[in-house]
């Protein structure tokens, strides 16, 4: 039976779009190759008692009236799917040799704390933070759906934002002549982008940094509940989320996508699925190759020529008979760097595959909510995240599995050495479970080409006017994923909601 919306992939933007359309009365059918819905947002269980989320750590844009809240209200989920706010007095704790900074929600307090650390540079720090606020305000006015009257009314902020179109974060650090240590403290959440300041789009950094300042959150019932709630909306309105079905081909007639061919990965049989409109949550480059790149317009082909983002290395860890709150952990994330220069730190890890002095993120999901346990009562979960080079790990995986496993262990030991030296003495003695993930793990279990974590890389080139959007130049066929919108929890909510608004005419985003 033909459906109104056939959706290929069940990443978060697809689930948001599908739930909104199902809620509006449309029939929705989602095909997902993985055994779990949610893409990078899926949750998995190990040893039958520890639950981990694949990639999500903390989120923004969840407060009253913000994007996530608007979508949940539209779906009638806002009272069931709730969020716990990180400590606004310090939602990110930045640690590096000789310096420590807790990032507060208030920019005036951020200026004060940085000025105490760098008194001779107080004026430049204040100018930089004020420029960040002004640029952020301009970017909000430039975000779709654009209202020309708002552009005129806020011309100063919009002009401020436009001038940084091709700027990296490093460019702006240099413009305001911030001291190196201040730059590192401000950019230490680089694992959220997997790019160093000299490659990261200033726009991308501002969106996340200011987003978290306005409110950093964690789901009260963990991320699994968010994904399951969206799936439930779809299924309760007669829709279907069909797992273990890998799309292997698209069906085209006269430049119109009419459906797909998919393989049931449990039975290995192939089936045809059709829809009045096909929504592609797959990586757009991968989908375009399946369809035939020559079928797309020159404009779309140019936009499809993006670089994939870097990939990452993850440690999912369980500790027992210890309370991490006694060691400085709580309702915040911790970012550590042994380098004062993050550009050097990134190059050492990503380009040289040298993790002897690692820079990484630490998050403790068990401490963020008390509503539902993600492990037994006498345990806590802690996760570590840093960058990793896909090509290097792919070569190891293909040629020498023992060397692959040894490299993962080498990185783990390097991180744990830092943890025991600077944070939790004898940390290893409390570990009762750990599993590591590499770029090839991402590729196998999250179905992302080259193990990429964010779709297209968050460089100025990929974040500019030529960024891919939902338009494909084919009839009844739209992109809806991180590369054709924006990556991350809140941005994918926005991407799915914006496509829903464009196709339905329902002004959910204003």
Short mmCIF file of C-alpha atoms in Angstrom, two decimals, residues 35-499:
data_model
loop_
_atom_site.label_atom_id
_atom_site.label_comp_id
_atom_site.label_asym_id
_atom_site.label_seq_id
_atom_site.Cartn_x
_atom_site.Cartn_y
_atom_site.Cartn_z
CA UNK A 35 18.13 -2.75 14.65
CA UNK A 36 17.44 0.44 16.65
CA UNK A 37 15.81 3.69 15.49
CA UNK A 38 17.44 7.05 16.12
CA UNK A 39 20.66 7.06 14.11
CA UNK A 40 23.46 8.48 16.27
CA UNK A 41 20.80 9.06 18.92
CA UNK A 42 20.07 5.37 19.45
CA UNK A 43 20.62 3.66 22.79
CA UNK A 44 22.16 0.24 23.27
CA UNK A 45 22.42 -2.09 26.27
CA UNK A 46 25.51 -4.06 27.31
CA UNK A 47 25.81 -6.91 29.80
CA UNK A 48 22.01 -6.70 30.14
CA UNK A 49 22.25 -3.88 32.69
CA UNK A 50 24.22 -0.91 31.32
CA UNK A 51 22.64 1.45 28.80
CA UNK A 52 24.63 3.88 26.68
CA UNK A 53 23.67 6.41 24.05
CA UNK A 54 25.67 6.10 20.84
CA UNK A 55 26.71 9.75 20.56
CA UNK A 56 24.47 12.28 22.34
CA UNK A 57 25.81 13.83 25.53
CA UNK A 58 24.03 17.10 26.21
CA UNK A 59 21.64 19.26 24.24
CA UNK A 60 20.38 22.81 23.85
CA UNK A 61 17.34 24.69 22.52
CA UNK A 62 15.04 22.76 24.88
CA UNK A 63 13.73 25.64 27.00
CA UNK A 64 10.21 27.07 26.87
CA UNK A 65 9.44 28.41 23.40
CA UNK A 66 12.62 27.02 21.83
CA UNK A 67 12.71 24.60 18.90
CA UNK A 68 12.65 21.28 20.78
CA UNK A 69 9.95 22.53 23.14
CA UNK A 70 7.81 23.76 20.22
CA UNK A 71 8.01 20.39 18.48
CA UNK A 72 7.21 18.44 21.63
CA UNK A 73 4.23 20.70 22.38
CA UNK A 74 2.94 20.21 18.85
CA UNK A 75 3.13 16.46 19.39
CA UNK A 76 1.62 16.58 22.88
CA UNK A 77 4.85 15.26 24.38
CA UNK A 78 6.11 18.27 26.30
CA UNK A 79 4.82 17.01 29.67
CA UNK A 80 6.21 13.49 29.17
CA UNK A 81 9.52 14.27 27.48
CA UNK A 82 11.24 16.66 29.86
CA UNK A 83 14.80 17.80 30.40
CA UNK A 84 17.13 18.45 33.32
CA UNK A 85 19.21 21.60 33.07
CA UNK A 86 22.95 21.53 33.56
CA UNK A 87 24.40 23.86 36.19
CA UNK A 88 24.02 27.37 34.70
CA UNK A 89 26.90 28.54 36.88
CA UNK A 90 29.20 26.15 35.02
CA UNK A 91 27.78 23.78 32.42
CA UNK A 92 31.22 23.09 30.89
CA UNK A 93 34.32 22.75 33.05
CA UNK A 94 37.47 23.50 31.05
CA UNK A 95 40.77 22.08 32.33
CA UNK A 96 44.27 22.62 30.92
CA UNK A 97 47.80 23.03 32.34
CA UNK A 98 47.82 26.03 34.64
CA UNK A 99 44.21 27.04 34.01
CA UNK A 100 40.66 26.06 34.87
CA UNK A 101 37.41 27.74 33.79
CA UNK A 102 33.76 26.94 34.41
CA UNK A 103 31.65 28.31 31.54
CA UNK A 104 28.57 30.14 32.93
CA UNK A 105 25.30 30.93 31.19
CA UNK A 106 25.69 34.68 31.73
CA UNK A 107 28.10 36.38 29.33
CA UNK A 108 28.91 39.13 31.83
CA UNK A 109 30.03 36.47 34.29
CA UNK A 110 32.08 34.77 31.58
CA UNK A 111 33.84 38.08 30.89
CA UNK A 112 34.48 38.53 34.62
CA UNK A 113 35.97 35.05 35.05
CA UNK A 114 38.20 35.32 31.99
CA UNK A 115 39.30 38.81 33.00
CA UNK A 116 40.39 37.51 36.40
CA UNK A 117 42.54 34.91 34.65
CA UNK A 118 43.89 37.35 32.06
CA UNK A 119 43.68 40.85 33.60
CA UNK A 120 45.91 42.46 30.97
CA UNK A 121 43.55 41.27 28.23
CA UNK A 122 40.24 42.13 29.92
CA UNK A 123 39.23 44.71 27.29
CA UNK A 124 39.87 42.37 24.36
CA UNK A 125 38.02 39.54 26.10
CA UNK A 126 35.01 41.78 26.68
CA UNK A 127 35.03 42.90 23.03
CA UNK A 128 35.23 39.30 21.81
CA UNK A 129 32.36 38.05 24.00
CA UNK A 130 30.18 41.01 23.00
CA UNK A 131 30.94 40.32 19.33
CA UNK A 132 29.88 36.71 19.85
CA UNK A 133 26.54 37.84 21.28
CA UNK A 134 25.95 40.30 18.46
CA UNK A 135 26.85 37.75 15.78
CA UNK A 136 24.59 35.16 17.41
CA UNK A 137 21.69 37.60 17.30
CA UNK A 138 22.34 38.24 13.60
CA UNK A 139 22.53 34.53 12.79
CA UNK A 140 19.13 33.97 14.38
CA UNK A 141 17.63 36.54 12.00
CA UNK A 142 19.33 34.85 9.03
CA UNK A 143 18.03 31.38 9.92
CA UNK A 144 15.12 30.07 7.81
CA UNK A 145 12.34 30.96 7.60
CA UNK A 146 13.84 34.40 6.94
CA UNK A 147 11.64 37.46 7.55
CA UNK A 148 12.88 40.48 5.52
CA UNK A 149 11.36 42.95 7.99
CA UNK A 150 13.46 41.43 10.79
CA UNK A 151 16.61 41.75 8.68
CA UNK A 152 16.02 45.48 8.25
CA UNK A 153 15.04 46.00 11.89
CA UNK A 154 18.20 44.25 13.09
CA UNK A 155 20.56 45.37 10.34
CA UNK A 156 23.51 45.96 12.67
CA UNK A 157 23.45 42.41 14.06
CA UNK A 158 22.81 40.87 10.63
CA UNK A 159 25.69 42.81 9.08
CA UNK A 160 27.93 41.74 11.95
CA UNK A 161 27.07 38.10 11.28
CA UNK A 162 27.52 38.30 7.50
CA UNK A 163 31.09 39.58 7.80
CA UNK A 164 32.12 36.29 9.41
CA UNK A 165 30.68 34.06 6.66
CA UNK A 166 34.09 32.65 5.72
CA UNK A 167 35.74 32.95 9.14
CA UNK A 168 37.11 30.21 11.33
CA UNK A 169 37.02 30.50 15.09
CA UNK A 170 40.78 31.03 14.95
CA UNK A 171 40.32 34.00 12.59
CA UNK A 172 38.16 35.74 15.17
CA UNK A 173 40.44 34.84 18.06
CA UNK A 174 43.25 36.45 16.07
CA UNK A 175 41.17 39.52 15.22
CA UNK A 176 40.65 40.27 18.91
CA UNK A 177 44.20 39.17 19.82
CA UNK A 178 43.09 36.87 22.62
CA UNK A 179 45.91 35.20 24.58
CA UNK A 180 46.53 31.56 23.62
CA UNK A 181 45.35 30.14 26.96
CA UNK A 182 42.07 32.13 26.76
CA UNK A 183 41.50 30.81 23.24
CA UNK A 184 41.95 27.24 24.45
CA UNK A 185 39.60 27.67 27.40
CA UNK A 186 36.89 29.09 25.13
CA UNK A 187 37.33 26.39 22.48
CA UNK A 188 37.91 23.38 24.72
CA UNK A 189 34.53 21.92 23.86
CA UNK A 190 36.08 21.17 20.44
CA UNK A 191 35.07 17.45 20.73
CA UNK A 192 31.49 18.70 20.16
CA UNK A 193 32.64 19.65 16.63
CA UNK A 194 35.66 17.35 16.12
CA UNK A 195 37.49 20.32 14.61
CA UNK A 196 40.16 22.64 16.00
CA UNK A 197 39.78 26.45 16.00
CA UNK A 198 41.78 26.92 12.78
CA UNK A 199 39.31 24.76 10.82
CA UNK A 200 36.01 25.27 12.65
CA UNK A 201 33.42 27.65 11.25
CA UNK A 202 32.89 30.62 13.57
CA UNK A 203 29.16 30.24 12.85
CA UNK A 204 29.15 26.61 14.03
CA UNK A 205 31.01 27.49 17.22
CA UNK A 206 28.68 30.40 18.01
CA UNK A 207 25.51 28.36 17.43
CA UNK A 208 26.58 25.72 19.92
CA UNK A 209 28.37 27.92 22.46
CA UNK A 210 25.53 30.43 22.69
CA UNK A 211 22.94 27.65 22.52
CA UNK A 212 24.42 26.01 25.60
CA UNK A 213 24.72 29.35 27.37
CA UNK A 214 20.97 29.79 26.94
CA UNK A 215 20.46 26.35 28.48
CA UNK A 216 22.34 23.05 28.43
CA UNK A 217 20.07 20.05 29.06
CA UNK A 218 19.87 16.29 29.43
CA UNK A 219 16.63 14.26 29.00
CA UNK A 220 15.01 13.34 32.32
CA UNK A 221 14.42 9.78 31.08
CA UNK A 222 17.60 9.61 28.98
CA UNK A 223 17.78 9.87 25.18
CA UNK A 224 16.14 6.49 24.63
CA UNK A 225 12.85 7.92 25.84
CA UNK A 226 13.02 10.83 23.38
CA UNK A 227 13.53 8.47 20.44
CA UNK A 228 10.88 6.00 21.62
CA UNK A 229 8.34 8.80 22.17
CA UNK A 230 8.74 10.03 18.58
CA UNK A 231 8.39 6.48 17.28
CA UNK A 232 5.27 6.01 19.39
CA UNK A 233 3.66 9.12 17.89
CA UNK A 234 4.26 7.75 14.41
CA UNK A 235 2.94 4.28 15.23
CA UNK A 236 -0.03 5.50 17.27
CA UNK A 237 -1.21 7.44 14.18
CA UNK A 238 -1.06 4.36 11.96
CA UNK A 239 2.50 4.84 10.76
CA UNK A 240 5.26 2.26 10.70
CA UNK A 241 8.94 2.25 11.66
CA UNK A 242 10.39 -0.83 10.00
CA UNK A 243 13.84 -1.84 11.30
CA UNK A 244 16.49 -4.08 9.71
CA UNK A 245 15.54 -2.88 6.23
CA UNK A 246 18.44 -1.53 4.17
CA UNK A 247 17.53 0.57 1.14
CA UNK A 248 19.60 -0.69 -1.80
CA UNK A 249 18.06 1.27 -4.66
CA UNK A 250 15.75 4.18 -5.47
CA UNK A 251 13.00 3.98 -8.09
CA UNK A 252 12.83 6.87 -10.59
CA UNK A 253 10.33 7.68 -13.33
CA UNK A 254 10.79 10.87 -15.37
CA UNK A 255 12.87 12.63 -12.67
CA UNK A 256 10.33 11.63 -10.03
CA UNK A 257 11.34 9.39 -7.14
CA UNK A 258 8.48 6.95 -6.64
CA UNK A 259 9.89 4.55 -4.07
CA UNK A 260 12.76 2.32 -3.03
CA UNK A 261 13.94 -1.25 -3.06
CA UNK A 262 15.01 -2.50 0.37
CA UNK A 263 16.53 -5.68 1.71
CA UNK A 264 15.20 -7.28 4.88
CA UNK A 265 18.46 -7.93 6.73
CA UNK A 266 16.92 -10.77 8.75
CA UNK A 267 15.52 -12.77 5.81
CA UNK A 268 17.74 -11.26 3.04
CA UNK A 269 14.69 -10.85 0.83
CA UNK A 270 14.14 -7.65 -1.15
CA UNK A 271 10.88 -5.70 -1.22
CA UNK A 272 9.53 -2.66 -3.04
CA UNK A 273 8.16 0.32 -1.10
CA UNK A 274 6.41 3.31 -2.63
CA UNK A 275 5.30 6.70 -1.40
CA UNK A 276 3.72 9.86 -2.77
CA UNK A 277 6.74 11.73 -1.35
CA UNK A 278 10.10 10.19 -0.45
CA UNK A 279 12.17 11.75 2.34
CA UNK A 280 15.87 10.85 2.39
CA UNK A 281 17.49 10.65 5.81
CA UNK A 282 20.44 8.74 4.34
CA UNK A 283 23.70 10.55 3.74
CA UNK A 284 22.88 12.68 0.66
CA UNK A 285 26.13 11.82 -1.14
CA UNK A 286 25.46 8.12 -0.68
CA UNK A 287 21.86 8.51 -1.89
CA UNK A 288 22.97 10.55 -4.91
CA UNK A 289 25.40 7.82 -5.96
CA UNK A 290 22.63 5.21 -5.68
CA UNK A 291 20.28 7.32 -7.79
CA UNK A 292 22.91 8.55 -10.23
CA UNK A 293 24.58 11.91 -9.67
CA UNK A 294 23.84 12.95 -13.25
CA UNK A 295 20.12 13.01 -12.36
CA UNK A 296 20.61 16.02 -10.08
CA UNK A 297 20.93 19.64 -11.16
CA UNK A 298 24.35 21.32 -11.36
CA UNK A 299 23.47 23.40 -8.30
CA UNK A 300 22.65 20.35 -6.18
CA UNK A 301 25.70 18.45 -7.47
CA UNK A 302 27.88 21.36 -6.39
CA UNK A 303 26.32 21.36 -2.93
CA UNK A 304 26.79 17.60 -2.68
CA UNK A 305 30.53 18.12 -3.03
CA UNK A 306 31.11 18.44 0.72
CA UNK A 307 33.80 16.86 2.88
CA UNK A 308 32.70 14.45 5.59
CA UNK A 309 33.27 15.45 9.18
CA UNK A 310 35.97 13.81 11.22
CA UNK A 311 35.12 10.74 13.25
CA UNK A 312 35.63 9.98 16.91
CA UNK A 313 36.84 7.54 19.51
CA UNK A 314 34.49 6.74 22.41
CA UNK A 315 34.87 4.95 25.72
CA UNK A 316 31.67 3.77 27.40
CA UNK A 317 32.64 2.99 30.97
CA UNK A 318 31.00 1.82 34.23
CA UNK A 319 32.51 2.40 37.66
CA UNK A 320 31.39 0.81 40.93
CA UNK A 321 31.63 1.69 44.63
CA UNK A 322 32.59 5.26 43.95
CA UNK A 323 30.68 8.54 43.72
CA UNK A 324 32.12 10.68 40.95
CA UNK A 325 30.59 13.76 42.58
CA UNK A 326 33.32 13.46 45.22
CA UNK A 327 35.88 14.06 42.47
CA UNK A 328 34.49 17.19 40.85
CA UNK A 329 31.89 15.71 38.50
CA UNK A 330 28.21 16.61 38.44
CA UNK A 331 25.65 18.41 36.27
CA UNK A 332 28.27 19.53 33.78
CA UNK A 333 30.76 18.16 31.28
CA UNK A 334 34.51 18.27 31.72
CA UNK A 335 36.88 19.04 28.86
CA UNK A 336 40.58 18.31 29.30
CA UNK A 337 43.60 19.24 27.23
CA UNK A 338 47.26 18.57 27.91
CA UNK A 339 48.11 21.13 25.22
CA UNK A 340 47.76 24.89 25.40
CA UNK A 341 47.23 24.98 21.63
CA UNK A 342 44.20 23.01 20.45
CA UNK A 343 45.29 23.22 16.81
CA UNK A 344 48.46 21.33 17.76
CA UNK A 345 46.51 18.90 19.94
CA UNK A 346 44.14 18.09 17.09
CA UNK A 347 46.94 17.66 14.56
CA UNK A 348 48.81 15.32 16.89
CA UNK A 349 45.77 13.06 17.42
CA UNK A 350 44.03 13.28 14.04
CA UNK A 351 46.93 13.61 11.62
CA UNK A 352 49.72 11.80 13.51
CA UNK A 353 47.50 9.28 15.39
CA UNK A 354 49.49 10.17 18.50
CA UNK A 355 47.41 10.13 21.69
CA UNK A 356 50.25 10.38 24.19
CA UNK A 357 48.97 13.79 25.37
CA UNK A 358 45.24 13.60 24.69
CA UNK A 359 42.57 16.28 24.62
CA UNK A 360 39.13 14.83 25.34
CA UNK A 361 35.66 15.25 26.83
CA UNK A 362 34.28 13.56 29.96
CA UNK A 363 30.55 13.20 30.56
CA UNK A 364 28.70 11.48 33.42
CA UNK A 365 25.10 10.75 32.35
CA UNK A 366 24.20 8.96 35.59
CA UNK A 367 24.70 12.23 37.50
CA UNK A 368 22.47 14.28 35.19
CA UNK A 369 19.11 12.78 36.11
CA UNK A 370 17.71 10.80 39.03
CA UNK A 371 14.46 9.82 37.35
CA UNK A 372 15.66 6.63 35.72
CA UNK A 373 18.81 4.58 36.19
CA UNK A 374 21.10 3.77 33.28
CA UNK A 375 22.98 1.25 35.43
CA UNK A 376 22.58 -0.53 38.81
CA UNK A 377 22.36 1.55 41.98
CA UNK A 378 25.95 0.90 43.04
CA UNK A 379 27.36 1.98 39.66
CA UNK A 380 27.80 5.14 37.62
CA UNK A 381 28.43 5.60 33.92
CA UNK A 382 31.18 7.83 32.61
CA UNK A 383 32.07 8.36 28.95
CA UNK A 384 35.16 9.73 27.23
CA UNK A 385 35.25 11.23 23.73
CA UNK A 386 37.99 12.42 21.40
CA UNK A 387 38.75 12.66 17.69
CA UNK A 388 40.03 9.78 15.56
CA UNK A 389 41.04 9.39 11.93
CA UNK A 390 38.77 7.10 9.92
CA UNK A 391 41.33 6.23 7.23
CA UNK A 392 43.87 5.15 9.83
CA UNK A 393 41.43 2.95 11.76
CA UNK A 394 39.93 1.54 8.57
CA UNK A 395 43.39 0.49 7.39
CA UNK A 396 44.05 -1.20 10.75
CA UNK A 397 40.64 -2.91 10.73
CA UNK A 398 41.15 -4.28 7.23
CA UNK A 399 44.78 -5.35 7.59
CA UNK A 400 45.53 -6.20 11.21
CA UNK A 401 42.73 -6.68 13.74
CA UNK A 402 45.22 -7.20 16.57
CA UNK A 403 46.90 -3.85 15.81
CA UNK A 404 43.43 -2.29 15.62
CA UNK A 405 42.52 -3.58 19.09
CA UNK A 406 45.93 -2.57 20.47
CA UNK A 407 45.51 0.99 19.18
CA UNK A 408 42.12 1.29 20.84
CA UNK A 409 43.61 0.03 24.10
CA UNK A 410 46.56 2.41 23.78
CA UNK A 411 44.19 5.40 23.51
CA UNK A 412 42.11 4.13 26.43
CA UNK A 413 45.18 3.76 28.62
CA UNK A 414 46.39 7.22 27.68
CA UNK A 415 43.04 8.74 28.68
CA UNK A 416 42.84 6.74 31.90
CA UNK A 417 46.38 7.79 32.85
CA UNK A 418 45.24 11.43 32.63
CA UNK A 419 42.06 10.69 34.59
CA UNK A 420 44.00 9.01 37.40
CA UNK A 421 46.61 11.78 37.51
CA UNK A 422 44.26 14.78 37.43
CA UNK A 423 40.77 13.64 38.45
CA UNK A 424 40.18 10.24 40.10
CA UNK A 425 43.13 8.39 41.67
CA UNK A 426 42.88 4.61 41.20
CA UNK A 427 40.05 5.06 38.66
CA UNK A 428 40.89 1.73 37.02
CA UNK A 429 40.25 -0.16 40.26
CA UNK A 430 36.61 0.96 40.19
CA UNK A 431 35.99 0.04 36.55
CA UNK A 432 33.63 -2.91 36.17
CA UNK A 433 32.86 -2.51 32.47
CA UNK A 434 34.25 -0.67 29.48
CA UNK A 435 33.79 -0.83 25.74
CA UNK A 436 35.48 1.34 23.15
CA UNK A 437 34.26 2.56 19.80
CA UNK A 438 36.32 3.76 16.83
CA UNK A 439 35.47 5.38 13.47
CA UNK A 440 34.89 1.95 11.95
CA UNK A 441 32.51 1.18 14.83
CA UNK A 442 30.51 4.26 13.80
CA UNK A 443 30.46 3.06 10.22
CA UNK A 444 29.26 -0.43 11.13
CA UNK A 445 26.69 0.44 13.78
CA UNK A 446 25.51 3.93 12.79
CA UNK A 447 25.70 3.44 9.01
CA UNK A 448 27.64 6.66 8.47
CA UNK A 449 30.04 6.83 5.50
CA UNK A 450 33.69 7.18 6.55
CA UNK A 451 32.52 6.93 10.16
CA UNK A 452 31.63 10.63 10.04
CA UNK A 453 30.04 12.03 13.19
CA UNK A 454 28.28 15.12 11.81
CA UNK A 455 27.65 14.53 8.12
CA UNK A 456 29.51 17.32 6.38
CA UNK A 457 32.49 18.87 8.14
CA UNK A 458 31.69 22.08 10.06
CA UNK A 459 34.18 24.25 8.17
CA UNK A 460 33.34 27.71 6.79
CA UNK A 461 33.13 26.24 3.28
CA UNK A 462 30.49 23.71 4.30
CA UNK A 463 28.61 26.19 6.52
CA UNK A 464 28.31 28.91 3.87
CA UNK A 465 25.70 29.86 1.28
CA UNK A 466 26.39 26.70 -0.71
CA UNK A 467 25.37 24.41 2.15
CA UNK A 468 23.00 21.66 1.04
CA UNK A 469 19.37 21.97 2.11
CA UNK A 470 16.22 19.90 1.57
CA UNK A 471 16.03 20.62 -2.17
CA UNK A 472 17.15 17.78 -4.46
CA UNK A 473 15.97 19.02 -7.93
CA UNK A 474 14.04 15.73 -8.28
CA UNK A 475 10.26 15.54 -7.94
CA UNK A 476 8.67 14.33 -4.70
CA UNK A 477 12.12 13.75 -3.15
CA UNK A 478 13.68 15.73 -0.28
CA UNK A 479 16.81 15.50 1.85
CA UNK A 480 16.38 15.58 5.63
CA UNK A 481 19.54 14.87 7.60
CA UNK A 482 22.55 16.46 9.29
CA UNK A 483 24.28 17.36 6.01
CA UNK A 484 21.17 18.91 4.47
CA UNK A 485 20.31 20.77 7.67
CA UNK A 486 22.54 20.91 10.72
CA UNK A 487 23.98 18.20 13.03
CA UNK A 488 23.28 17.71 16.72
CA UNK A 489 20.15 17.10 18.77
CA UNK A 490 18.50 20.54 18.59
CA UNK A 491 19.61 21.28 14.99
CA UNK A 492 18.19 17.97 13.75
CA UNK A 493 14.91 18.74 15.54
CA UNK A 494 14.97 22.05 13.66
CA UNK A 495 15.84 20.37 10.34
CA UNK A 496 12.92 17.93 10.58
CA UNK A 497 10.50 20.60 11.79
CA UNK A 498 11.54 23.05 9.06
CA UNK A 499 10.94 20.49 6.30
#
